[in-house]
Structure formats: structure tokens, C-alpha cells
Amino acid sequence: MRILVVEDTQVLGQAICERLTSLGHGVDLIGDGKRADELLKYQSVDLILLDLNLPGLSGLQLLQKLRQRDDDTPVLILTARDQIEDRIRLLDAGADDYLTKPFDFGELEARCRALLRRKQGYATNVTEHGNIVVNRDSRQVFIDGALTVITNREFRLLEIFLGHLGRVLSKDEITDHLFNFNETPGPNAIELYVGRLRKKMGQGDLVISTLRGIGYVAEIAKPSSSQ
């Protein structure tokens, strides 16, 4: 999904971005708390990884401003503080989870999956949608038990639709979640990826309808009643 990493240690920030990008997520890095706050006023993301010691605006201040705007984006705090009182203060301020530095990248990935899954309302990383099974751990998709080969970008698009079933999504909304800030998709990019995903889903129960001039809406087809 779309993840924003707010970390002023460039080496660590880049390492996190590379690791999450390799898993298929769209990841952007900002090293200044004030810049991140300005961005988040008009740009939505699916998950924020937030360092505490930032120039411009501290991680705690950024978190507080985010929650004051009633922004419920999941926030995973990256902190060197390991005192219980610090953790309580962060959770009370609206953090969803935290990791103490130094951390294991495997644990970071697992916590990111858990927060993204929770935001979409799923209890596990393996979910069923009609005859489609999605495994977010392995990033695999099965239709009627058969593995469907799917690219990272197509998998991200599938997650976007599954996370917003029954809701009309404009091209701009899809673009915001599908591409990084430094990417400049062409005017027909969304149509191209939606077309590819439709083809990959083939016999799957996911129905993606085009609403001309508005966007797209995805639904899971209801099984036909037996005669």
C-alpha cells in the first residue's frame, strides 16, 4: 500500500524504503517533521512510519497534529526510547504501535502488515473474497485454488479495490495510493492497470465496474441461486 516514512537518518530511512518497496508497497521518505505535516494536510497515505527525533517538528508533535485533524491513518512509531512511560505517552497520543531501535526488519514488516490489515478490517493476512483467496504474506492470489501470476503493482491495485468494496474510487484517489510522489504516471496509466487486473482476475468473483467520468467501483459477485 502507500506508506510514508518520516525519518531524518538518511541511511536508515533509505533502508526501510528499499525493504518495503521490495515487498510491493509504494514508499516515500521525508526527513523533516514540518514538511511531513504539511504534506499530510492534503495527501492521504495508508500507513505512517514515524521517527520521534525530527527537525522542524518532533514526531510526537506531528502525531498530535494528525490526530487533532481527526486523521486516523495508522502510525507506527520508530523510537530509541524504551521506557514504559514513553510508550504509554505515545499510545495515549494516538500511536497505533511502536518499534524500539535497533529493530529487526522482519518484525517491522510484520507490524506493517498487521496495521494495514487492521485498517482494511481483516483479522488475518489470508482473506477470501468469493472464489478469490489473497495471501498478503506471500503476495499471492488464488482463484478457485489456482495460483494467479500478478505483479506487485497489480497486487497493490487489488488491495486498493478490496479495501474499498462498494465505494466509488476516482482515478485521482487510485493514483494517490498506487504511485509514489516522485512517479509521474501517464494519463491512461490507471485504465491500463485496471484493464490488466481485470484480465488477471479472469474467472474471479471480483467485478470492477467503470463509471464514465467518475471512476471505478469494485464488488464481489454474489453466487447465483440454484434453480
Short mmCIF file of N, CA and C in Angstrom, two decimals, residues 17-186:
data_model
loop_
_atom_site.label_atom_id
_atom_site.label_comp_id
_atom_site.label_asym_id
_atom_site.label_seq_id
_atom_site.Cartn_x
_atom_site.Cartn_y
_atom_site.Cartn_z
N CYS A 17 12.81 2.11 3.23
CA CYS A 17 12.11 2.29 1.96
C CYS A 17 12.42 1.17 0.98
N GLU A 18 13.68 0.81 0.88
CA GLU A 18 14.06 -0.25 -0.05
C GLU A 18 13.43 -1.58 0.34
N ARG A 19 13.41 -1.85 1.64
CA ARG A 19 12.84 -3.11 2.11
C ARG A 19 11.34 -3.18 1.82
N LEU A 20 10.61 -2.10 2.11
CA LEU A 20 9.16 -2.10 1.90
C LEU A 20 8.81 -2.03 0.42
N THR A 21 9.63 -1.32 -0.36
CA THR A 21 9.40 -1.26 -1.80
C THR A 21 9.56 -2.64 -2.43
N SER A 22 10.53 -3.41 -1.93
CA SER A 22 10.75 -4.76 -2.46
C SER A 22 9.56 -5.67 -2.21
N LEU A 23 8.73 -5.30 -1.23
CA LEU A 23 7.53 -6.09 -0.92
C LEU A 23 6.33 -5.62 -1.75
N GLY A 24 6.54 -4.59 -2.58
CA GLY A 24 5.47 -4.14 -3.45
C GLY A 24 4.74 -2.90 -3.00
N HIS A 25 5.13 -2.33 -1.86
CA HIS A 25 4.45 -1.13 -1.38
C HIS A 25 4.98 0.11 -2.09
N GLY A 26 4.15 1.13 -2.14
CA GLY A 26 4.61 2.43 -2.61
C GLY A 26 5.12 3.20 -1.41
N VAL A 27 6.39 3.57 -1.39
CA VAL A 27 7.01 4.14 -0.19
C VAL A 27 7.69 5.47 -0.52
N ASP A 28 7.48 6.47 0.34
CA ASP A 28 8.13 7.77 0.20
C ASP A 28 8.81 8.12 1.51
N LEU A 29 9.91 8.88 1.41
CA LEU A 29 10.72 9.24 2.58
C LEU A 29 10.77 10.75 2.73
N ILE A 30 10.49 11.22 3.94
CA ILE A 30 10.64 12.63 4.30
C ILE A 30 11.44 12.70 5.59
N GLY A 31 12.42 13.60 5.66
CA GLY A 31 13.30 13.68 6.83
C GLY A 31 13.03 14.84 7.74
N ASP A 32 11.90 15.54 7.53
CA ASP A 32 11.59 16.74 8.32
C ASP A 32 10.14 16.68 8.79
N GLY A 33 9.93 16.87 10.09
CA GLY A 33 8.59 16.76 10.65
C GLY A 33 7.62 17.80 10.11
N LYS A 34 8.07 19.03 9.93
CA LYS A 34 7.20 20.09 9.44
C LYS A 34 6.77 19.83 8.01
N ARG A 35 7.72 19.39 7.17
CA ARG A 35 7.39 19.07 5.78
C ARG A 35 6.39 17.92 5.71
N ALA A 36 6.58 16.93 6.58
CA ALA A 36 5.66 15.79 6.60
C ALA A 36 4.26 16.24 7.01
N ASP A 37 4.18 17.14 7.99
CA ASP A 37 2.89 17.64 8.45
C ASP A 37 2.17 18.39 7.33
N GLU A 38 2.90 19.23 6.61
CA GLU A 38 2.30 19.99 5.50
C GLU A 38 1.79 19.04 4.42
N LEU A 39 2.57 18.01 4.13
CA LEU A 39 2.16 17.05 3.12
C LEU A 39 0.89 16.32 3.52
N LEU A 40 0.84 15.89 4.79
CA LEU A 40 -0.28 15.08 5.26
C LEU A 40 -1.58 15.88 5.40
N LYS A 41 -1.49 17.18 5.30
CA LYS A 41 -2.70 18.01 5.34
C LYS A 41 -3.55 17.82 4.10
N TYR A 42 -2.90 17.45 2.99
CA TYR A 42 -3.67 17.29 1.74
C TYR A 42 -3.42 15.96 1.03
N GLN A 43 -2.47 15.18 1.52
CA GLN A 43 -2.15 13.91 0.88
C GLN A 43 -2.42 12.75 1.84
N SER A 44 -3.24 11.80 1.42
CA SER A 44 -3.53 10.65 2.28
C SER A 44 -2.59 9.49 1.96
N VAL A 45 -2.24 8.73 2.99
CA VAL A 45 -1.43 7.52 2.83
C VAL A 45 -2.11 6.42 3.64
N ASP A 46 -1.61 5.20 3.51
CA ASP A 46 -2.21 4.07 4.23
C ASP A 46 -1.54 3.78 5.56
N LEU A 47 -0.28 4.20 5.69
CA LEU A 47 0.47 3.92 6.91
C LEU A 47 1.62 4.92 7.03
N ILE A 48 1.88 5.37 8.27
CA ILE A 48 2.99 6.28 8.52
C ILE A 48 3.97 5.61 9.48
N LEU A 49 5.25 5.56 9.09
CA LEU A 49 6.32 5.12 9.97
C LEU A 49 7.02 6.39 10.45
N LEU A 50 6.96 6.64 11.75
CA LEU A 50 7.33 7.95 12.28
C LEU A 50 8.43 7.89 13.33
N ASP A 51 9.55 8.55 13.02
CA ASP A 51 10.62 8.71 13.99
C ASP A 51 10.23 9.82 14.95
N LEU A 52 10.79 9.82 16.16
CA LEU A 52 10.43 10.84 17.14
C LEU A 52 11.32 12.07 17.06
N ASN A 53 12.61 11.86 16.89
CA ASN A 53 13.56 12.98 16.90
C ASN A 53 13.74 13.53 15.49
N LEU A 54 12.91 14.50 15.15
CA LEU A 54 12.91 15.06 13.80
C LEU A 54 13.17 16.56 13.84
N PRO A 55 13.80 17.11 12.82
CA PRO A 55 13.93 18.56 12.71
C PRO A 55 12.59 19.17 12.28
N GLY A 56 12.39 20.44 12.62
CA GLY A 56 11.19 21.14 12.20
C GLY A 56 10.01 20.92 13.11
N LEU A 57 9.70 19.68 13.39
CA LEU A 57 8.57 19.31 14.23
C LEU A 57 8.85 17.91 14.74
N SER A 58 8.72 17.69 16.03
CA SER A 58 9.03 16.37 16.57
C SER A 58 7.98 15.35 16.12
N GLY A 59 8.34 14.08 16.20
CA GLY A 59 7.40 13.04 15.85
C GLY A 59 6.15 13.08 16.71
N LEU A 60 6.31 13.37 18.00
CA LEU A 60 5.16 13.45 18.90
C LEU A 60 4.25 14.61 18.50
N GLN A 61 4.83 15.76 18.18
CA GLN A 61 4.02 16.91 17.75
C GLN A 61 3.29 16.62 16.45
N LEU A 62 3.98 15.96 15.53
CA LEU A 62 3.36 15.60 14.26
C LEU A 62 2.19 14.66 14.49
N LEU A 63 2.38 13.68 15.35
CA LEU A 63 1.32 12.73 15.69
C LEU A 63 0.12 13.45 16.29
N GLN A 64 0.38 14.36 17.22
CA GLN A 64 -0.70 15.10 17.86
C GLN A 64 -1.49 15.94 16.86
N LYS A 65 -0.79 16.61 15.94
CA LYS A 65 -1.46 17.41 14.91
C LYS A 65 -2.31 16.53 14.00
N LEU A 66 -1.79 15.37 13.69
CA LEU A 66 -2.51 14.43 12.84
C LEU A 66 -3.83 14.03 13.47
N ARG A 67 -3.77 13.68 14.75
CA ARG A 67 -5.00 13.25 15.44
C ARG A 67 -5.95 14.42 15.70
N GLN A 68 -5.42 15.62 15.89
CA GLN A 68 -6.28 16.79 16.07
C GLN A 68 -7.11 17.06 14.82
N ARG A 69 -6.59 16.65 13.65
CA ARG A 69 -7.33 16.82 12.40
C ARG A 69 -8.26 15.64 12.15
N ASP A 70 -8.40 14.76 13.14
CA ASP A 70 -9.23 13.56 13.02
C ASP A 70 -8.75 12.64 11.90
N ASP A 71 -7.45 12.66 11.66
CA ASP A 71 -6.84 11.77 10.68
C ASP A 71 -6.51 10.46 11.39
N ASP A 72 -7.14 9.38 10.98
CA ASP A 72 -6.96 8.09 11.67
C ASP A 72 -5.98 7.17 10.97
N THR A 73 -5.11 7.73 10.12
CA THR A 73 -4.10 6.91 9.45
C THR A 73 -3.25 6.16 10.49
N PRO A 74 -3.06 4.86 10.35
CA PRO A 74 -2.23 4.12 11.31
C PRO A 74 -0.81 4.68 11.37
N VAL A 75 -0.28 4.80 12.60
CA VAL A 75 1.06 5.34 12.81
C VAL A 75 1.88 4.35 13.62
N LEU A 76 3.01 3.95 13.04
CA LEU A 76 3.97 3.09 13.73
C LEU A 76 5.17 3.94 14.12
N ILE A 77 5.39 4.09 15.41
CA ILE A 77 6.48 4.93 15.92
C ILE A 77 7.79 4.13 15.92
N LEU A 78 8.85 4.77 15.42
CA LEU A 78 10.20 4.20 15.49
C LEU A 78 10.96 5.02 16.51
N THR A 79 11.32 4.41 17.63
CA THR A 79 11.89 5.17 18.73
C THR A 79 13.06 4.46 19.38
N ALA A 80 13.99 5.26 19.89
CA ALA A 80 15.11 4.71 20.66
C ALA A 80 14.77 4.66 22.14
N ARG A 81 13.63 5.21 22.50
CA ARG A 81 13.22 5.23 23.91
C ARG A 81 12.55 3.92 24.27
N ASP A 82 12.98 3.33 25.38
CA ASP A 82 12.43 2.03 25.75
C ASP A 82 11.78 2.05 27.13
N GLN A 83 11.55 3.23 27.69
CA GLN A 83 10.90 3.32 28.98
C GLN A 83 9.39 3.12 28.84
N ILE A 84 8.80 2.43 29.79
CA ILE A 84 7.36 2.16 29.75
C ILE A 84 6.57 3.46 29.68
N GLU A 85 7.00 4.49 30.45
CA GLU A 85 6.28 5.76 30.47
C GLU A 85 6.23 6.40 29.09
N ASP A 86 7.35 6.29 28.34
CA ASP A 86 7.39 6.85 27.00
C ASP A 86 6.42 6.13 26.08
N ARG A 87 6.37 4.81 26.18
CA ARG A 87 5.47 4.04 25.34
C ARG A 87 4.02 4.38 25.64
N ILE A 88 3.69 4.51 26.93
CA ILE A 88 2.32 4.86 27.31
C ILE A 88 1.94 6.21 26.75
N ARG A 89 2.87 7.17 26.84
CA ARG A 89 2.58 8.52 26.35
C ARG A 89 2.32 8.52 24.84
N LEU A 90 3.11 7.73 24.10
CA LEU A 90 2.94 7.66 22.65
C LEU A 90 1.60 7.02 22.28
N LEU A 91 1.25 5.94 22.96
CA LEU A 91 -0.02 5.27 22.67
C LEU A 91 -1.20 6.16 23.03
N ASP A 92 -1.08 6.87 24.15
CA ASP A 92 -2.15 7.79 24.55
C ASP A 92 -2.28 8.96 23.58
N ALA A 93 -1.18 9.32 22.92
CA ALA A 93 -1.20 10.43 21.97
C ALA A 93 -1.80 10.02 20.63
N GLY A 94 -2.03 8.71 20.45
CA GLY A 94 -2.67 8.26 19.22
C GLY A 94 -1.86 7.32 18.36
N ALA A 95 -0.67 6.92 18.84
CA ALA A 95 0.12 5.95 18.06
C ALA A 95 -0.59 4.59 18.07
N ASP A 96 -0.45 3.85 16.98
CA ASP A 96 -1.08 2.54 16.89
C ASP A 96 -0.13 1.43 17.32
N ASP A 97 1.16 1.67 17.17
CA ASP A 97 2.16 0.67 17.54
C ASP A 97 3.52 1.36 17.58
N TYR A 98 4.52 0.66 18.08
CA TYR A 98 5.86 1.24 18.12
C TYR A 98 6.90 0.14 18.02
N LEU A 99 8.08 0.53 17.54
CA LEU A 99 9.23 -0.37 17.49
C LEU A 99 10.42 0.36 18.10
N THR A 100 11.14 -0.33 18.95
CA THR A 100 12.31 0.27 19.58
C THR A 100 13.55 0.00 18.73
N LYS A 101 14.30 1.06 18.45
CA LYS A 101 15.56 0.92 17.69
C LYS A 101 16.64 0.33 18.59
N PRO A 102 17.54 -0.50 18.05
CA PRO A 102 17.51 -1.08 16.70
C PRO A 102 16.46 -2.18 16.62
N PHE A 103 15.88 -2.37 15.44
CA PHE A 103 14.83 -3.37 15.28
C PHE A 103 15.17 -4.32 14.15
N ASP A 104 14.48 -5.44 14.12
CA ASP A 104 14.64 -6.43 13.06
C ASP A 104 13.69 -6.09 11.93
N PHE A 105 14.17 -6.12 10.69
CA PHE A 105 13.33 -5.76 9.56
C PHE A 105 12.17 -6.72 9.38
N GLY A 106 12.36 -7.97 9.77
CA GLY A 106 11.27 -8.94 9.69
C GLY A 106 10.12 -8.53 10.60
N GLU A 107 10.46 -8.06 11.80
CA GLU A 107 9.42 -7.60 12.73
C GLU A 107 8.75 -6.34 12.20
N LEU A 108 9.54 -5.44 11.61
CA LEU A 108 8.97 -4.23 11.02
C LEU A 108 7.94 -4.58 9.96
N GLU A 109 8.30 -5.51 9.08
CA GLU A 109 7.37 -5.92 8.02
C GLU A 109 6.09 -6.51 8.62
N ALA A 110 6.22 -7.35 9.65
CA ALA A 110 5.06 -7.98 10.26
C ALA A 110 4.15 -6.95 10.90
N ARG A 111 4.74 -5.95 11.57
CA ARG A 111 3.92 -4.92 12.21
C ARG A 111 3.23 -4.04 11.16
N CYS A 112 3.91 -3.78 10.06
CA CYS A 112 3.29 -3.02 8.97
C CYS A 112 2.11 -3.80 8.39
N ARG A 113 2.30 -5.09 8.17
CA ARG A 113 1.20 -5.91 7.64
C ARG A 113 0.01 -5.90 8.59
N ALA A 114 0.30 -6.00 9.89
CA ALA A 114 -0.78 -6.04 10.86
C ALA A 114 -1.58 -4.73 10.86
N LEU A 115 -0.89 -3.59 10.80
CA LEU A 115 -1.58 -2.30 10.81
C LEU A 115 -2.36 -2.08 9.52
N LEU A 116 -1.79 -2.44 8.38
CA LEU A 116 -2.50 -2.29 7.11
C LEU A 116 -3.72 -3.22 7.06
N ARG A 117 -3.54 -4.43 7.57
CA ARG A 117 -4.64 -5.39 7.61
C ARG A 117 -5.76 -4.87 8.50
N ARG A 118 -5.39 -4.33 9.65
CA ARG A 118 -6.38 -3.82 10.60
C ARG A 118 -7.16 -2.66 10.00
N LYS A 119 -6.46 -1.80 9.25
CA LYS A 119 -7.13 -0.66 8.62
C LYS A 119 -8.18 -1.12 7.62
N GLN A 120 -7.90 -2.23 6.93
CA GLN A 120 -8.84 -2.75 5.96
C GLN A 120 -9.91 -3.64 6.58
N GLY A 121 -9.80 -3.87 7.89
CA GLY A 121 -10.82 -4.64 8.59
C GLY A 121 -10.65 -6.14 8.52
N TYR A 122 -9.42 -6.61 8.27
CA TYR A 122 -9.18 -8.05 8.17
C TYR A 122 -8.46 -8.55 9.42
N ALA A 123 -8.82 -9.76 9.86
CA ALA A 123 -8.23 -10.32 11.07
C ALA A 123 -6.95 -11.08 10.79
N THR A 124 -6.80 -11.57 9.55
CA THR A 124 -5.62 -12.35 9.20
C THR A 124 -5.04 -11.85 7.87
N ASN A 125 -3.85 -12.33 7.55
CA ASN A 125 -3.20 -11.94 6.30
C ASN A 125 -3.71 -12.74 5.10
N VAL A 126 -4.47 -13.78 5.35
CA VAL A 126 -5.08 -14.56 4.27
C VAL A 126 -6.58 -14.34 4.31
N THR A 127 -7.13 -13.78 3.23
CA THR A 127 -8.55 -13.44 3.21
C THR A 127 -9.22 -14.03 1.97
N GLU A 128 -10.50 -14.32 2.09
CA GLU A 128 -11.29 -14.88 0.99
C GLU A 128 -12.31 -13.86 0.53
N HIS A 129 -12.45 -13.75 -0.78
CA HIS A 129 -13.40 -12.83 -1.40
C HIS A 129 -14.08 -13.58 -2.53
N GLY A 130 -15.20 -14.21 -2.22
CA GLY A 130 -15.81 -15.11 -3.19
C GLY A 130 -14.88 -16.27 -3.45
N ASN A 131 -14.54 -16.50 -4.72
CA ASN A 131 -13.63 -17.61 -5.05
C ASN A 131 -12.17 -17.16 -5.13
N ILE A 132 -11.90 -15.95 -4.62
CA ILE A 132 -10.54 -15.40 -4.64
C ILE A 132 -9.94 -15.47 -3.24
N VAL A 133 -8.73 -15.98 -3.13
CA VAL A 133 -8.00 -16.00 -1.86
C VAL A 133 -6.76 -15.14 -2.02
N VAL A 134 -6.58 -14.19 -1.10
CA VAL A 134 -5.44 -13.27 -1.15
C VAL A 134 -4.55 -13.53 0.06
N ASN A 135 -3.27 -13.81 -0.20
CA ASN A 135 -2.29 -14.02 0.86
C ASN A 135 -1.35 -12.83 0.88
N ARG A 136 -1.48 -11.97 1.88
CA ARG A 136 -0.66 -10.76 1.93
C ARG A 136 0.76 -11.03 2.41
N ASP A 137 0.98 -12.14 3.06
CA ASP A 137 2.35 -12.52 3.46
C ASP A 137 3.20 -12.83 2.23
N SER A 138 2.68 -13.71 1.37
CA SER A 138 3.42 -14.15 0.19
C SER A 138 3.09 -13.32 -1.05
N ARG A 139 2.11 -12.42 -0.91
CA ARG A 139 1.63 -11.59 -2.02
C ARG A 139 1.20 -12.47 -3.19
N GLN A 140 0.41 -13.48 -2.86
CA GLN A 140 -0.11 -14.40 -3.86
C GLN A 140 -1.63 -14.32 -3.93
N VAL A 141 -2.16 -14.60 -5.10
CA VAL A 141 -3.60 -14.58 -5.33
C VAL A 141 -4.00 -15.92 -5.95
N PHE A 142 -5.04 -16.53 -5.40
CA PHE A 142 -5.55 -17.79 -5.91
C PHE A 142 -7.00 -17.61 -6.34
N ILE A 143 -7.34 -18.15 -7.49
CA ILE A 143 -8.71 -18.14 -7.98
C ILE A 143 -9.15 -19.58 -8.16
N ASP A 144 -10.19 -19.98 -7.44
CA ASP A 144 -10.64 -21.38 -7.44
C ASP A 144 -9.48 -22.32 -7.14
N GLY A 145 -8.58 -21.90 -6.24
CA GLY A 145 -7.48 -22.73 -5.81
C GLY A 145 -6.25 -22.68 -6.68
N ALA A 146 -6.34 -22.03 -7.84
CA ALA A 146 -5.20 -21.96 -8.76
C ALA A 146 -4.47 -20.64 -8.59
N LEU A 147 -3.15 -20.71 -8.56
CA LEU A 147 -2.33 -19.51 -8.39
C LEU A 147 -2.42 -18.63 -9.64
N THR A 148 -2.66 -17.34 -9.42
CA THR A 148 -2.70 -16.36 -10.50
C THR A 148 -1.45 -15.50 -10.43
N VAL A 149 -0.68 -15.46 -11.49
CA VAL A 149 0.54 -14.65 -11.51
C VAL A 149 0.16 -13.18 -11.59
N ILE A 150 0.69 -12.39 -10.66
CA ILE A 150 0.30 -10.99 -10.57
C ILE A 150 1.52 -10.16 -10.18
N THR A 151 1.67 -8.98 -10.77
CA THR A 151 2.81 -8.11 -10.46
C THR A 151 2.57 -7.37 -9.16
N ASN A 152 3.63 -6.77 -8.61
CA ASN A 152 3.49 -6.00 -7.37
C ASN A 152 2.50 -4.86 -7.53
N ARG A 153 2.56 -4.14 -8.65
CA ARG A 153 1.65 -3.01 -8.86
C ARG A 153 0.21 -3.49 -8.98
N GLU A 154 0.01 -4.60 -9.66
CA GLU A 154 -1.35 -5.15 -9.79
C GLU A 154 -1.86 -5.62 -8.43
N PHE A 155 -0.97 -6.20 -7.62
CA PHE A 155 -1.37 -6.63 -6.28
C PHE A 155 -1.79 -5.43 -5.44
N ARG A 156 -1.05 -4.33 -5.55
CA ARG A 156 -1.41 -3.12 -4.82
C ARG A 156 -2.77 -2.59 -5.26
N LEU A 157 -3.02 -2.62 -6.56
CA LEU A 157 -4.32 -2.17 -7.06
C LEU A 157 -5.43 -3.07 -6.55
N LEU A 158 -5.18 -4.38 -6.53
CA LEU A 158 -6.17 -5.32 -5.99
C LEU A 158 -6.47 -5.00 -4.53
N GLU A 159 -5.43 -4.73 -3.73
CA GLU A 159 -5.64 -4.38 -2.32
C GLU A 159 -6.46 -3.10 -2.18
N ILE A 160 -6.23 -2.13 -3.06
CA ILE A 160 -6.99 -0.89 -3.01
C ILE A 160 -8.47 -1.17 -3.23
N PHE A 161 -8.77 -1.96 -4.24
CA PHE A 161 -10.18 -2.27 -4.52
C PHE A 161 -10.81 -3.10 -3.41
N LEU A 162 -10.08 -4.10 -2.91
CA LEU A 162 -10.63 -4.94 -1.84
C LEU A 162 -10.83 -4.16 -0.55
N GLY A 163 -10.00 -3.13 -0.34
CA GLY A 163 -10.15 -2.30 0.85
C GLY A 163 -11.26 -1.28 0.75
N HIS A 164 -11.85 -1.13 -0.46
CA HIS A 164 -12.91 -0.14 -0.66
C HIS A 164 -14.06 -0.74 -1.46
N LEU A 165 -14.44 -1.96 -1.14
CA LEU A 165 -15.51 -2.62 -1.87
C LEU A 165 -16.82 -1.82 -1.77
N GLY A 166 -17.47 -1.65 -2.90
CA GLY A 166 -18.75 -0.94 -2.93
C GLY A 166 -18.63 0.56 -2.94
N ARG A 167 -17.41 1.08 -2.87
CA ARG A 167 -17.21 2.53 -2.86
C ARG A 167 -16.62 2.99 -4.19
N VAL A 168 -17.14 4.09 -4.70
CA VAL A 168 -16.62 4.63 -5.95
C VAL A 168 -15.27 5.28 -5.68
N LEU A 169 -14.27 4.89 -6.46
CA LEU A 169 -12.93 5.44 -6.34
C LEU A 169 -12.60 6.23 -7.60
N SER A 170 -12.23 7.49 -7.45
CA SER A 170 -11.84 8.29 -8.60
C SER A 170 -10.45 7.89 -9.05
N LYS A 171 -10.08 8.28 -10.26
CA LYS A 171 -8.74 7.99 -10.75
C LYS A 171 -7.69 8.67 -9.88
N ASP A 172 -8.00 9.87 -9.41
CA ASP A 172 -7.05 10.58 -8.56
C ASP A 172 -6.79 9.83 -7.26
N GLU A 173 -7.85 9.28 -6.65
CA GLU A 173 -7.69 8.52 -5.41
C GLU A 173 -6.83 7.28 -5.65
N ILE A 174 -7.10 6.59 -6.74
CA ILE A 174 -6.32 5.39 -7.05
C ILE A 174 -4.86 5.75 -7.31
N THR A 175 -4.65 6.83 -8.04
CA THR A 175 -3.29 7.29 -8.34
C THR A 175 -2.53 7.60 -7.06
N ASP A 176 -3.20 8.27 -6.10
CA ASP A 176 -2.57 8.63 -4.83
C ASP A 176 -2.06 7.42 -4.08
N HIS A 177 -2.78 6.30 -4.17
CA HIS A 177 -2.39 5.10 -3.42
C HIS A 177 -1.50 4.16 -4.22
N LEU A 178 -1.49 4.31 -5.55
CA LEU A 178 -0.79 3.36 -6.40
C LEU A 178 0.62 3.81 -6.77
N PHE A 179 0.87 5.12 -6.77
CA PHE A 179 2.16 5.64 -7.21
C PHE A 179 2.84 6.45 -6.13
N ASN A 180 4.17 6.48 -6.16
CA ASN A 180 4.95 7.29 -5.23
C ASN A 180 4.91 8.75 -5.65
N PHE A 181 5.37 9.64 -4.73
CA PHE A 181 5.37 11.06 -5.02
C PHE A 181 6.25 11.41 -6.23
N ASN A 182 7.35 10.69 -6.40
CA ASN A 182 8.30 11.03 -7.47
C ASN A 182 7.98 10.34 -8.79
N GLU A 183 6.86 9.63 -8.86
CA GLU A 183 6.44 9.00 -10.10
C GLU A 183 5.45 9.90 -10.84
N THR A 184 5.53 9.90 -12.16
CA THR A 184 4.61 10.71 -12.97
C THR A 184 3.90 9.79 -13.95
N PRO A 185 2.83 9.14 -13.49
CA PRO A 185 2.10 8.21 -14.36
C PRO A 185 1.45 8.95 -15.53
N GLY A 186 1.35 8.28 -16.66
CA GLY A 186 0.72 8.86 -17.84
C GLY A 186 -0.78 8.99 -17.64
#
